CSV table of C-alpha atoms in Angstrom, one decimal:
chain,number,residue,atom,x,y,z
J,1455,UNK,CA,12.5,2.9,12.5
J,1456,UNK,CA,11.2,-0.8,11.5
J,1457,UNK,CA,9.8,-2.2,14.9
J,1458,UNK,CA,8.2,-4.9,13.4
J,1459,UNK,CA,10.3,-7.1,10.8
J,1460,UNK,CA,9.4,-9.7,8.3
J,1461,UNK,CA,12.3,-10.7,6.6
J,1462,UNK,CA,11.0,-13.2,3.8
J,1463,UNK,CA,9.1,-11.2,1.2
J,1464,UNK,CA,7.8,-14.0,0.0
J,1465,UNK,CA,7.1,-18.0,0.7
J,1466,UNK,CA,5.5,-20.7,-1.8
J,1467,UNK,CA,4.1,-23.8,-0.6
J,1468,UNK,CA,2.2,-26.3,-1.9
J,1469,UNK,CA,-1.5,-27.0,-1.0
J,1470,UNK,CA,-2.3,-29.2,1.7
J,1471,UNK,CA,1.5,-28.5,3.1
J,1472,UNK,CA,2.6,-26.5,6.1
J,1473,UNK,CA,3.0,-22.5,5.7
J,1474,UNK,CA,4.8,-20.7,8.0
J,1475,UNK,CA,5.2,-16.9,8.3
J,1476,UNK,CA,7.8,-15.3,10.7
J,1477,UNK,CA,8.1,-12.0,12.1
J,1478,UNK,CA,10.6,-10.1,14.7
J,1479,UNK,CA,10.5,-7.1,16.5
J,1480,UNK,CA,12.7,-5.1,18.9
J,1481,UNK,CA,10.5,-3.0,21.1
J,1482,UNK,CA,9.9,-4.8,24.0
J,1483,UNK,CA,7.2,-2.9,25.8
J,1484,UNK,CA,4.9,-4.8,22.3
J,1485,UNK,CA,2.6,-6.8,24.4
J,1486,UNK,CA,0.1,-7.7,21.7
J,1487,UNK,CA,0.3,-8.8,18.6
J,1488,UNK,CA,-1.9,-9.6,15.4
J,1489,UNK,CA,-1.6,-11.1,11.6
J,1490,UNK,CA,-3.6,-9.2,9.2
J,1491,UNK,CA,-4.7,-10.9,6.0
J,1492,UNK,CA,-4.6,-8.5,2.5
J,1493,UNK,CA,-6.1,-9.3,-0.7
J,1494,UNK,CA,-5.2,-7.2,-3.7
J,1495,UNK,CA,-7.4,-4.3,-4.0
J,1496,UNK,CA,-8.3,-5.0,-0.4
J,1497,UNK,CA,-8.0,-3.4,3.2
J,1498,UNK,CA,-6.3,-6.0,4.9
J,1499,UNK,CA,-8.5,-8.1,7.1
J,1500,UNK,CA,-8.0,-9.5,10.8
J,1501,UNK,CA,-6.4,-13.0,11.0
J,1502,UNK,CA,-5.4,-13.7,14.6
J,1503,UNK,CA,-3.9,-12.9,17.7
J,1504,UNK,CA,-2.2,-13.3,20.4
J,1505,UNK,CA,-1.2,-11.4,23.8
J,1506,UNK,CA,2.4,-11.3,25.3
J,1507,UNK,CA,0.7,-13.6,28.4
J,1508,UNK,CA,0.6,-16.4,25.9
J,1509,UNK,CA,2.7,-18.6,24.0
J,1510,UNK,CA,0.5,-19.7,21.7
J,1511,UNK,CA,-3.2,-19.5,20.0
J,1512,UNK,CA,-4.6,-21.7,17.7
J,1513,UNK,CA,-7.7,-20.6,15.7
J,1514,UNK,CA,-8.5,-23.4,13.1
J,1515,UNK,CA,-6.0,-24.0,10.8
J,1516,UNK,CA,-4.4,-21.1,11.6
J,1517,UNK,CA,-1.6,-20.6,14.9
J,1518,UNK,CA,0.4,-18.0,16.4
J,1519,UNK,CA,3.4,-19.2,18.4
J,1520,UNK,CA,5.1,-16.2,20.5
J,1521,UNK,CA,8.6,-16.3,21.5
J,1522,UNK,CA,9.2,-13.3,24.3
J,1523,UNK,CA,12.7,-14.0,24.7
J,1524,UNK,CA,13.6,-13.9,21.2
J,1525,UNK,CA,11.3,-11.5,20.3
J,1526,UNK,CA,10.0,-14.0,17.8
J,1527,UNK,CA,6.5,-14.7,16.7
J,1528,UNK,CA,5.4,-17.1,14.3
J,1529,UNK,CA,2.0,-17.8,12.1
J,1530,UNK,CA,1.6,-21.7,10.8
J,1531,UNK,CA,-1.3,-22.6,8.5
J,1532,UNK,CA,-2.1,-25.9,8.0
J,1533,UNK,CA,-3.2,-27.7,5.8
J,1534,UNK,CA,-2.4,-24.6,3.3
J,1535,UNK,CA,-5.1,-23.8,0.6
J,1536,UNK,CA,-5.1,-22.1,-2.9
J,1537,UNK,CA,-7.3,-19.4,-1.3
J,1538,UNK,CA,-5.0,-18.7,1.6
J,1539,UNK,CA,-2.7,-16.7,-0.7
J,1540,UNK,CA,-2.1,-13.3,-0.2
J,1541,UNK,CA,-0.1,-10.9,1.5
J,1542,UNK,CA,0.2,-11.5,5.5
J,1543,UNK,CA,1.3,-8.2,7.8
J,1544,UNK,CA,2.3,-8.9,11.1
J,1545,UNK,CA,1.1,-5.8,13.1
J,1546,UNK,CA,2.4,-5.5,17.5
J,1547,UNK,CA,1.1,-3.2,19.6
J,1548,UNK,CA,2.6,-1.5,22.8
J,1549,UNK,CA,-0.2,-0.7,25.7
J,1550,UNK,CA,-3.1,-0.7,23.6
J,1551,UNK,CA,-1.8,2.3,21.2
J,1552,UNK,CA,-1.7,2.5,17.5
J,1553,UNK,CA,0.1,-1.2,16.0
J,1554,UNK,CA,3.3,-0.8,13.9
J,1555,UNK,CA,2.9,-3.3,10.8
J,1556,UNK,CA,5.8,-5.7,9.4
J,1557,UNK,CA,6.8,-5.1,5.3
J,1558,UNK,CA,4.2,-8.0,4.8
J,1559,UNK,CA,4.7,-11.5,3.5
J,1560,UNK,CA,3.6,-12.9,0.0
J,1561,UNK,CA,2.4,-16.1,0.4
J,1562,UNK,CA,1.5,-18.5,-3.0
J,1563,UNK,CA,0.0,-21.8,-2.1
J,1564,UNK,CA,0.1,-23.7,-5.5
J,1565,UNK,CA,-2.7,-26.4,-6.5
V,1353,UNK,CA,-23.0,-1.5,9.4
V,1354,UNK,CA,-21.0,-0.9,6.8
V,1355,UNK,CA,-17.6,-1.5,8.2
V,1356,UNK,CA,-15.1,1.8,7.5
V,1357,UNK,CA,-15.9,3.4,4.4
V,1358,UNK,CA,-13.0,5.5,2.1
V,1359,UNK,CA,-13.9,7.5,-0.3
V,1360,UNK,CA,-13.1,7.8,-3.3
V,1361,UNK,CA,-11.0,4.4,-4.1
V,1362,UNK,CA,-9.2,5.8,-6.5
V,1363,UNK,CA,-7.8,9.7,-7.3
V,1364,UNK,CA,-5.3,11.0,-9.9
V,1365,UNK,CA,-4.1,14.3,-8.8
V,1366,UNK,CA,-1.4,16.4,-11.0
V,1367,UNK,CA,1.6,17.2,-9.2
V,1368,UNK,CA,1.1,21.0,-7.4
V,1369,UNK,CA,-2.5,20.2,-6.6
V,1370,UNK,CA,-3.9,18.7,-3.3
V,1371,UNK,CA,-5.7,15.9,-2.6
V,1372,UNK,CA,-8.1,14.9,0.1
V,1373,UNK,CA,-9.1,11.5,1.3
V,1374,UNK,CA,-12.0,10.9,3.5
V,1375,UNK,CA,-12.4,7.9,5.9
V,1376,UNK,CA,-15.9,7.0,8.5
V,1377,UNK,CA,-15.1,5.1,10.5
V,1378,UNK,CA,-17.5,1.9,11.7
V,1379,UNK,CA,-20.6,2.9,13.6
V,1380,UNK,CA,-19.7,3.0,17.2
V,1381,UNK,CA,-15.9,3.3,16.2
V,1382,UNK,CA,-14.2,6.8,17.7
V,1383,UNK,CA,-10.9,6.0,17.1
V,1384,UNK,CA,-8.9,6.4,13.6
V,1385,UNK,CA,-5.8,5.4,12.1
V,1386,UNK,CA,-4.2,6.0,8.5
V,1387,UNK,CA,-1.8,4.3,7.4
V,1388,UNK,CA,0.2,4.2,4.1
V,1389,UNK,CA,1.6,1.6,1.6
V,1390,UNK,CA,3.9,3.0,-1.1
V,1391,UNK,CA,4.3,0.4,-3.5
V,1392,UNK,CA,6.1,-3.4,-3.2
V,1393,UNK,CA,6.3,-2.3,0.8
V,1394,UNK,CA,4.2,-2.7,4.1
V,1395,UNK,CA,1.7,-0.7,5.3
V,1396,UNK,CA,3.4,2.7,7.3
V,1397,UNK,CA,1.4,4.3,10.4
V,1398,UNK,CA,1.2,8.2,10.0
V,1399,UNK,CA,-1.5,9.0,12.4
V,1400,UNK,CA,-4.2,8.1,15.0
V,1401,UNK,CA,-6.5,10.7,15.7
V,1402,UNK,CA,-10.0,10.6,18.2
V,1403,UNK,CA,-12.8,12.8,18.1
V,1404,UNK,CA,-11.2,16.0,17.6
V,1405,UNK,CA,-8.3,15.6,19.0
V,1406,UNK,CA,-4.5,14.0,17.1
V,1407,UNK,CA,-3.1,11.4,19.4
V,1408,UNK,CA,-0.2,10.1,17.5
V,1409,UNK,CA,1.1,11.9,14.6
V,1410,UNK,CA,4.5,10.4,14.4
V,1411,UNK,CA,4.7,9.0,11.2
V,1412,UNK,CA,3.0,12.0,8.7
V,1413,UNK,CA,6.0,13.7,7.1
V,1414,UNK,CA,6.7,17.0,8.8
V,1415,UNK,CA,5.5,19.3,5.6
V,1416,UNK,CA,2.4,18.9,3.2
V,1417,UNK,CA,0.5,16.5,5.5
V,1418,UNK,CA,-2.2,17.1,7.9
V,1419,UNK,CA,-5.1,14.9,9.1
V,1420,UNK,CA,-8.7,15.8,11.2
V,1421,UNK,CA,-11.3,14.2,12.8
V,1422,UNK,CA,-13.7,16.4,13.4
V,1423,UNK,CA,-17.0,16.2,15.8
V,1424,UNK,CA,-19.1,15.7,12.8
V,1425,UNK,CA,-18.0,13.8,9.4
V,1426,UNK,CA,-15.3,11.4,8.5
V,1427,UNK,CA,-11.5,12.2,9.0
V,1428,UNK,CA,-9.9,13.7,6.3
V,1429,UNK,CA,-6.3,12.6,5.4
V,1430,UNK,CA,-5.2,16.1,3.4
V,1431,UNK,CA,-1.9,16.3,1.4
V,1432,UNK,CA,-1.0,19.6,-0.1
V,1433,UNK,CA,1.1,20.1,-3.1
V,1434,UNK,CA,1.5,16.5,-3.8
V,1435,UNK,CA,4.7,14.7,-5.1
V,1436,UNK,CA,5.1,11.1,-7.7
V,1437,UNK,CA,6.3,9.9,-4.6
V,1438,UNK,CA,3.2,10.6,-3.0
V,1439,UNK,CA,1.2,7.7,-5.3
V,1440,UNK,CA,0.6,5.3,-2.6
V,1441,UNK,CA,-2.4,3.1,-1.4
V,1442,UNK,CA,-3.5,5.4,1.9
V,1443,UNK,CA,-5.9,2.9,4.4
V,1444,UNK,CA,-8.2,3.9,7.2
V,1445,UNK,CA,-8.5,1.7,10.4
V,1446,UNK,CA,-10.8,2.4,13.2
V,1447,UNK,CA,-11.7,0.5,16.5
V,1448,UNK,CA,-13.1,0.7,19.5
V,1449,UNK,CA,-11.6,2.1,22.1
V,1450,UNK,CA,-13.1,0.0,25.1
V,1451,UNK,CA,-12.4,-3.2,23.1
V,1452,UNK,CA,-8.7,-2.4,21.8
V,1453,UNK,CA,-7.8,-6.2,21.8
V,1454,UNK,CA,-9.7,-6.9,18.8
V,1455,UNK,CA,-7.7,-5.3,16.2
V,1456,UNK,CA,-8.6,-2.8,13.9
V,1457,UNK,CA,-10.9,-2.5,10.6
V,1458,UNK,CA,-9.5,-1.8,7.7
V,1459,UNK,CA,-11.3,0.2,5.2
V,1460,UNK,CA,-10.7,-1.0,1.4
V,1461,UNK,CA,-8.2,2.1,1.3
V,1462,UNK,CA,-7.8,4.7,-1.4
V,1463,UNK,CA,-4.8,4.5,-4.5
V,1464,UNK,CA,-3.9,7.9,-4.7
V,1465,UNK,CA,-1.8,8.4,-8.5
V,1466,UNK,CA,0.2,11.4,-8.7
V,1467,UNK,CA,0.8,12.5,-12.5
């Protein structure tokens, strides 16, 4: 069962533009929730995140919106950079137990 | 502290035979996740395991997998018998338990080619 969706395998953008990254999920006892960063060849890495208390958190040019009622959450970069492309997971987790991770998005931010 | 460590990054294993992937978690770390990313898709929980003990083994398929963690050493992710459709990039997580907000760290995961 896919608890965690992210429907758009892929986004381009071009540098210095606005990226933004969209997941959904279903289960609603999820009350955390995290972007995960992965390089080829890489373990992804920790981005950002953000607890069903909030409705947003901003980290540099990196933010998380949440949307509880839609069951909607969000990751905007901006401005976007060469280096910021990669493969983003969005990953939820119910009570502290193991996260459940989206299909992952591509993202190619062109020069 | 050298974050998780997976070992080996890469392993070719004929179909029939078995292959055994080995994950430490970071120093201080007692809690371990694999996950699995056949290719072109995301990243699949199969299991979170603690010191000797399986907490969550809901997403290892029913036959030919089986994971540890044992007092001593690194959890072991074993699949007998392996399958082509086995060949997937298998990742180790671990965290803290008494800081579970934080997210988990990823080791650099090991490709595992079935031929």
């Amino acid at each position: 069962d896919q608890q965690v969706k992210q429907n758009s395998p892929s986004l381009s953008v071009q540098e210095g533009r606005i990226s933004i990254l969209n997941c959904d999920y279903t289960n609603s006892m999820f009350d955390y929730f995290l972007w995960y960063k992965k390089y080829p060849a890489e373990g992804p890495t920790f981005l950002i995140s953000i607890s069903s208390i909030k409705d947003k958190n901003e980290d540099g040019r990196f933010t998380v919106f949440l949307n509880k009622s839609a069951k909607h959450l969000s990751l905007h970069i901006v401005p976007s950079q060469p280096g910021d492309s990669a493969v983003y997971f969005c990953a939820a987790s119910a009570l502290a137990n193991d996260m459940r991770f989206g299909a992952g998005t591509r993202l190619t931010v062109k020069p | 502290n050298a974050g998780v460590m997976q070992n080996p990054r890469h392993l070719v294993r004929r179909r029939g035979q078995e292959a055994r992937l080995r994950c430490s978690p970071m120093k201080g770390h007692s809690h371990v996740y694999w996950y699995r990313q056949l290719p072109e898709e995301g990243l699949k929980f199969m299991v979170y395991l603690q010191k000797e003990n399986i907490i969550d083994e809901s997403g290892m398929p029913k036959e030919r997998f089986s994971a540890e963690f044992p007092k001593e050493g690194p959890s072991i992710l074993r699949i007998q018998q392996v399958v082509r459709g086995d060949s997937a990039a298998y990742f180790c997580a671990s965290s803290p338990r008494d800081r579970p907000y934080y997210g988990y760290t990823f080791g650099s995961g090991t490709r595992l080619t079935v031929v």
